[in-house]
C-alpha positions as a Markdown table, in Angstrom:
| # | Residue | x | y | z |
|---|---|---|---|---|
| 1 | Met | 68.4 | -8.1 | -53.5 |
| 2 | Val | 69.3 | -9.1 | -50.3 |
| 3 | Gly | 68.1 | -6.1 | -48.5 |
| 4 | Ala | 64.9 | -6.0 | -50.0 |
| 5 | Val | 64.3 | -9.5 | -49.0 |
| 6 | Ala | 65.5 | -8.6 | -45.2 |
| 7 | Leu | 62.5 | -5.6 | -45.0 |
| 8 | Leu | 60.0 | -8.2 | -46.6 |
| 9 | Leu | 60.3 | -10.4 | -43.6 |
| 10 | Val | 60.9 | -7.2 | -40.9 |
| 11 | Thr | 57.5 | -6.6 | -42.2 |
| 12 | Val | 55.8 | -10.2 | -41.6 |
| 13 | Ile | 57.2 | -10.4 | -38.4 |
| 14 | Gly | 55.7 | -6.9 | -37.8 |
| 15 | Gly | 52.5 | -7.8 | -38.8 |
| 16 | Tyr | 52.2 | -10.8 | -37.2 |
| 17 | Val | 53.0 | -9.7 | -33.8 |
| 18 | Gly | 51.1 | -6.5 | -33.8 |
| 19 | Gly | 48.1 | -8.9 | -34.2 |
| 20 | Val | 49.2 | -10.9 | -31.6 |
| 21 | Val | 49.0 | -7.9 | -29.9 |
| 22 | Phe | 46.4 | -6.1 | -30.6 |
| 23 | Ala | 43.9 | -8.4 | -31.5 |
| 24 | Pro | 41.1 | -8.7 | -29.8 |
| 25 | Ser | 40.9 | -11.6 | -26.9 |
| 26 | Glu | 38.1 | -14.5 | -26.9 |
| 27 | Arg | 37.1 | -13.1 | -23.4 |
| 28 | Glu | 36.3 | -9.4 | -25.4 |
| 29 | Leu | 35.0 | -11.4 | -28.0 |
| 30 | Gly | 32.4 | -13.4 | -26.4 |
| 31 | Gln | 31.5 | -12.1 | -23.1 |
| 32 | Glu | 29.8 | -8.9 | -21.6 |
| 33 | Asp | 30.8 | -7.8 | -18.3 |
| 34 | Pro | 29.8 | -5.5 | -16.8 |
| 35 | Gln | 31.3 | -1.8 | -18.0 |
| 36 | Val | 32.7 | 1.0 | -15.3 |
| 37 | Thr | 31.8 | 4.7 | -16.0 |
| 38 | Ser | 33.2 | 7.4 | -14.3 |
| 39 | Gly | 33.5 | 5.2 | -11.6 |
| 40 | Ile | 29.8 | 3.4 | -12.0 |
| 41 | Leu | 29.6 | 0.1 | -12.3 |
| 42 | Val | 27.1 | -0.2 | -15.2 |
| 43 | Glu | 25.3 | -4.1 | -16.6 |
| 44 | Pro | 25.3 | -5.3 | -19.4 |
| 45 | Pro | 22.9 | -4.8 | -21.5 |
| 46 | Gly | 19.9 | -7.8 | -21.9 |
| 47 | Lys | 20.1 | -8.0 | -17.8 |
| 48 | Pro | 15.7 | -8.3 | -16.8 |
| 49 | Glu | 14.4 | -5.4 | -15.0 |
| 50 | Pro | 11.9 | -6.0 | -12.1 |
| 51 | Ser | 8.3 | -6.0 | -13.2 |
| 52 | Ser | 6.0 | -4.1 | -12.6 |
| 53 | Glu | 3.7 | -5.7 | -10.5 |
| 54 | Glu | 7.0 | -7.2 | -9.2 |
| 55 | Asn | 6.9 | -3.2 | -7.8 |
| 56 | Glu | 3.9 | -1.7 | -7.3 |
| 57 | Glu | 3.8 | -4.8 | -5.0 |
| 58 | Glu | 6.8 | -3.0 | -2.8 |
| 59 | Glu | 4.9 | -0.2 | -3.4 |
| 60 | Gln | 2.3 | -0.5 | -1.4 |
| 61 | Glu | 4.0 | -2.7 | 1.3 |
| 62 | Glu | 6.6 | 0.7 | 1.8 |
| 63 | Ala | 3.3 | 2.3 | 1.9 |
| 64 | Leu | 1.2 | 0.9 | 4.5 |
| 65 | Pro | 2.6 | 1.2 | 8.5 |
| 66 | Ala | 4.8 | -1.7 | 8.4 |
| 67 | Trp | 3.5 | -4.2 | 11.3 |
| 68 | Ile | -0.2 | -3.7 | 9.6 |
| 69 | Asp | -0.6 | -7.2 | 7.8 |
| 70 | Leu | -2.2 | -7.9 | 4.8 |
| 71 | Glu | -3.7 | -11.4 | 6.0 |
| 72 | Val | -5.3 | -10.0 | 9.3 |
| 73 | Thr | -8.2 | -9.4 | 10.6 |
| 74 | Tyr | -8.9 | -6.4 | 12.6 |
| 75 | Val | -11.0 | -5.0 | 15.3 |
| 76 | Leu | -10.8 | -1.1 | 14.6 |
| 77 | Gln | -11.7 | 0.6 | 18.0 |
| 78 | Asn | -11.7 | 4.6 | 18.3 |
| 79 | Ala | -8.8 | 6.4 | 20.5 |
| 80 | Glu | -12.1 | 8.1 | 22.0 |
| 81 | Gly | -12.5 | 5.5 | 24.4 |
| 82 | Asp | -13.0 | 1.7 | 23.7 |
| 83 | Arg | -15.8 | 1.5 | 21.1 |
| 84 | Val | -15.0 | 0.3 | 18.0 |
| 85 | Leu | -15.9 | 0.0 | 14.3 |
| 86 | Asp | -19.3 | -1.6 | 13.8 |
| 87 | Val | -21.8 | -2.2 | 10.6 |
| 88 | Ala | -25.1 | -1.1 | 12.7 |
| 89 | Gly | -27.5 | -4.9 | 13.4 |
| 90 | Gly | -24.6 | -7.1 | 11.5 |
| 91 | Ser | -26.6 | -5.6 | 7.9 |
| 92 | Thr | -24.9 | -7.2 | 4.8 |
| 93 | Glu | -27.0 | -5.2 | 2.6 |
| 94 | Asn | -26.1 | -2.1 | 0.7 |
| 95 | Gly | -26.4 | 1.4 | 2.5 |
| 96 | Ala | -25.9 | -0.3 | 5.9 |
| 97 | His | -24.7 | 2.1 | 8.9 |
| 98 | Val | -21.5 | 2.1 | 10.4 |
| 99 | His | -21.3 | 3.5 | 13.9 |
| 100 | Leu | -19.6 | 3.2 | 17.1 |
| 101 | Trp | -20.6 | 0.0 | 19.4 |
| 102 | Asp | -19.3 | -2.1 | 22.3 |
| 103 | Arg | -17.1 | -5.0 | 21.5 |
| 104 | His | -18.0 | -8.3 | 20.9 |
| 105 | Asp | -16.0 | -9.4 | 18.3 |
| 106 | Glu | -18.5 | -10.7 | 16.1 |
| 107 | Glu | -18.4 | -10.3 | 11.6 |
| 108 | Asn | -19.8 | -6.9 | 12.0 |
| 109 | Gln | -16.7 | -5.5 | 13.6 |
| 110 | Gln | -13.8 | -7.4 | 11.9 |
| 111 | Trp | -12.0 | -5.6 | 9.0 |
| 112 | Arg | -9.8 | -6.3 | 6.6 |
| 113 | Phe | -7.5 | -4.2 | 4.2 |
| 114 | Thr | -7.4 | -5.0 | 0.8 |
| 115 | Pro | -4.4 | -2.9 | -1.2 |
| 116 | Val | -6.1 | -1.0 | -4.6 |
| 117 | Asp | -2.9 | 1.8 | -6.0 |
| 118 | Asp | -0.6 | 4.7 | -4.6 |
| 119 | Gly | -0.6 | 3.8 | -1.2 |
| 120 | His | -4.8 | 3.1 | -1.1 |
| 121 | Val | -6.4 | 0.2 | 0.3 |
| 122 | Glu | -10.2 | -0.7 | 0.9 |
| 123 | Ile | -11.6 | -1.6 | 4.1 |
| 124 | Val | -13.2 | -4.6 | 4.0 |
| 125 | Gly | -16.7 | -6.1 | 6.2 |
| 126 | Val | -15.7 | -9.5 | 6.7 |
| 127 | Gly | -19.4 | -9.6 | 7.3 |
| 128 | Ser | -20.4 | -9.1 | 4.3 |
| 129 | Asp | -17.7 | -8.4 | 1.7 |
| 130 | Lys | -18.4 | -4.4 | 1.2 |
| 131 | Val | -16.3 | -2.0 | 2.0 |
| 132 | Leu | -16.5 | 1.1 | 4.5 |
| 133 | Glu | -16.9 | 4.4 | 2.0 |
| 134 | Ile | -18.1 | 8.0 | 2.3 |
| 135 | Pro | -21.2 | 7.6 | 0.2 |
| 136 | Arg | -21.6 | 10.4 | -2.3 |
| 137 | Asp | -25.5 | 9.5 | -3.3 |
| 138 | Pro | -27.2 | 13.1 | -1.4 |
| 139 | Glu | -29.8 | 11.2 | -0.5 |
| 140 | Ala | -28.0 | 8.7 | 1.7 |
| 141 | Glu | -28.1 | 8.4 | 5.4 |
| 142 | Pro | -25.3 | 10.8 | 6.5 |
| 143 | Gly | -22.1 | 9.1 | 7.7 |
| 144 | Ala | -19.5 | 6.6 | 7.1 |
| 145 | Ala | -21.6 | 2.9 | 4.7 |
| 146 | Leu | -21.1 | 0.1 | 3.1 |
| 147 | Leu | -21.2 | -0.5 | -0.9 |
| 148 | Thr | -20.6 | -3.0 | -3.4 |
| 149 | Arg | -17.3 | -2.6 | -4.0 |
| 150 | Thr | -16.9 | 0.1 | -7.4 |
| 151 | Gly | -13.1 | 1.1 | -7.1 |
| 152 | Ser | -14.2 | 4.2 | -6.5 |
| 153 | Pro | -12.1 | 7.3 | -4.4 |
| 154 | Asn | -14.8 | 7.7 | -1.9 |
| 155 | Gln | -14.1 | 3.6 | -0.7 |
| 156 | Gln | -10.3 | 3.7 | -0.2 |
| 157 | Trp | -8.6 | 5.1 | 1.9 |
| 158 | Leu | -5.1 | 6.0 | 2.8 |
| 159 | Val | -3.5 | 5.0 | 6.2 |
| 160 | Glu | -1.1 | 6.9 | 8.4 |
| 161 | Glu | 0.6 | 5.6 | 11.5 |
| 162 | Val | 0.2 | 8.7 | 14.8 |
| 163 | Glu | 1.9 | 6.5 | 16.9 |
| 164 | Asp | 2.5 | 2.5 | 17.2 |
| 165 | Gly | -0.6 | 0.7 | 16.6 |
| 166 | Val | -3.1 | 4.1 | 15.9 |
| 167 | Val | -4.1 | 5.3 | 12.5 |
| 168 | Arg | -5.4 | 7.6 | 10.7 |
| 169 | Leu | -7.9 | 6.9 | 8.5 |
| 170 | Ile | -7.8 | 9.6 | 5.4 |
| 171 | Asn | -10.5 | 9.0 | 2.6 |
| 172 | Arg | -9.3 | 9.1 | -0.7 |
| 173 | Glu | -11.9 | 11.5 | -2.6 |
| 174 | Ser | -12.3 | 14.1 | 0.2 |
| 175 | Ser | -9.0 | 13.7 | 2.1 |
| 176 | Gln | -10.7 | 14.3 | 6.0 |
| 177 | Val | -10.4 | 11.7 | 8.2 |
| 178 | Leu | -12.7 | 9.1 | 9.7 |
| 179 | Glu | -13.9 | 9.7 | 13.5 |
| 180 | Gly | -16.5 | 9.3 | 15.8 |
| 181 | Glu | -18.7 | 12.8 | 15.3 |
| 182 | Asp | -17.9 | 15.7 | 17.7 |
| 183 | Gly | -15.9 | 13.2 | 20.1 |
| 184 | Ala | -18.6 | 11.3 | 21.4 |
| 185 | Glu | -18.0 | 8.1 | 22.8 |
| 186 | Glu | -21.5 | 6.4 | 23.5 |
| 187 | Asn | -23.0 | 3.4 | 21.3 |
| 188 | Gly | -24.7 | 4.2 | 18.6 |
| 189 | Thr | -22.3 | 7.2 | 17.7 |
| 190 | Leu | -22.5 | 8.2 | 14.2 |
| 191 | Val | -18.9 | 7.1 | 12.3 |
| 192 | Thr | -18.3 | 9.8 | 9.3 |
| 193 | Gln | -15.6 | 12.5 | 8.4 |
| 194 | Ala | -14.2 | 15.5 | 9.1 |
| 195 | Gln | -10.8 | 18.0 | 8.7 |
| 196 | Asp | -8.1 | 16.7 | 10.6 |
| 197 | Glu | -7.8 | 18.4 | 13.8 |
| 198 | Gly | -5.3 | 15.4 | 14.9 |
| 199 | Arg | -7.7 | 15.0 | 17.6 |
| 200 | Pro | -8.0 | 10.9 | 19.4 |
| 201 | His | -11.7 | 10.8 | 18.3 |
| 202 | Gln | -10.4 | 11.1 | 14.6 |
| 203 | Gln | -7.6 | 8.2 | 15.3 |
| 204 | Trp | -7.6 | 4.3 | 15.3 |
| 205 | Arg | -6.2 | 1.7 | 17.3 |
| 206 | Leu | -5.7 | -1.6 | 14.9 |
| 207 | Leu | -6.9 | -4.7 | 17.7 |
| 208 | Pro | -5.6 | -7.7 | 15.5 |
| 209 | Leu | -8.0 | -10.7 | 15.7 |
| 210 | Asp | -6.5 | -14.4 | 17.0 |
């Protein structure tokens, strides 16, 4: 009888101590700490992920040369000579012709960049709020022109840095670059697209306006 009682006491006490030692703590039950798996810190479930809009904005900023400010208005000066991208006659009509002209900083020579996607931008004429495009219409005059925004890839450009302050502008639809035709420098020189040969007349200085 005495032996049976002693055995019962040993079992009860052992079970209690085991429960204290092996029971999960309040920390284990009530908190989700980062876990380490194979040496890598794993965040607990439920941590908010960056929004898709934030990711898109970061991608756009990373895709453009870091020194380009989307809030700034620029003059686009051809690297062959000193003439600039100009809307002929200050026109604001669809199909307005774009060429090279002496710099005077009026609105028909002012341009802003608007992000689209995948690092591409629209080049927006300040005087018209229309975008620079390579026309698809076979009836259109040759060369670049202004048109109301359609969202088409012929109105979108990749800005690729050549050197500090100098870029090439690559049309999204054709993968060709914007140039002063045949390297001419005179007023009225057609601004068009061509295969990239790395020539100065296919490159542009972005000059911020004060």
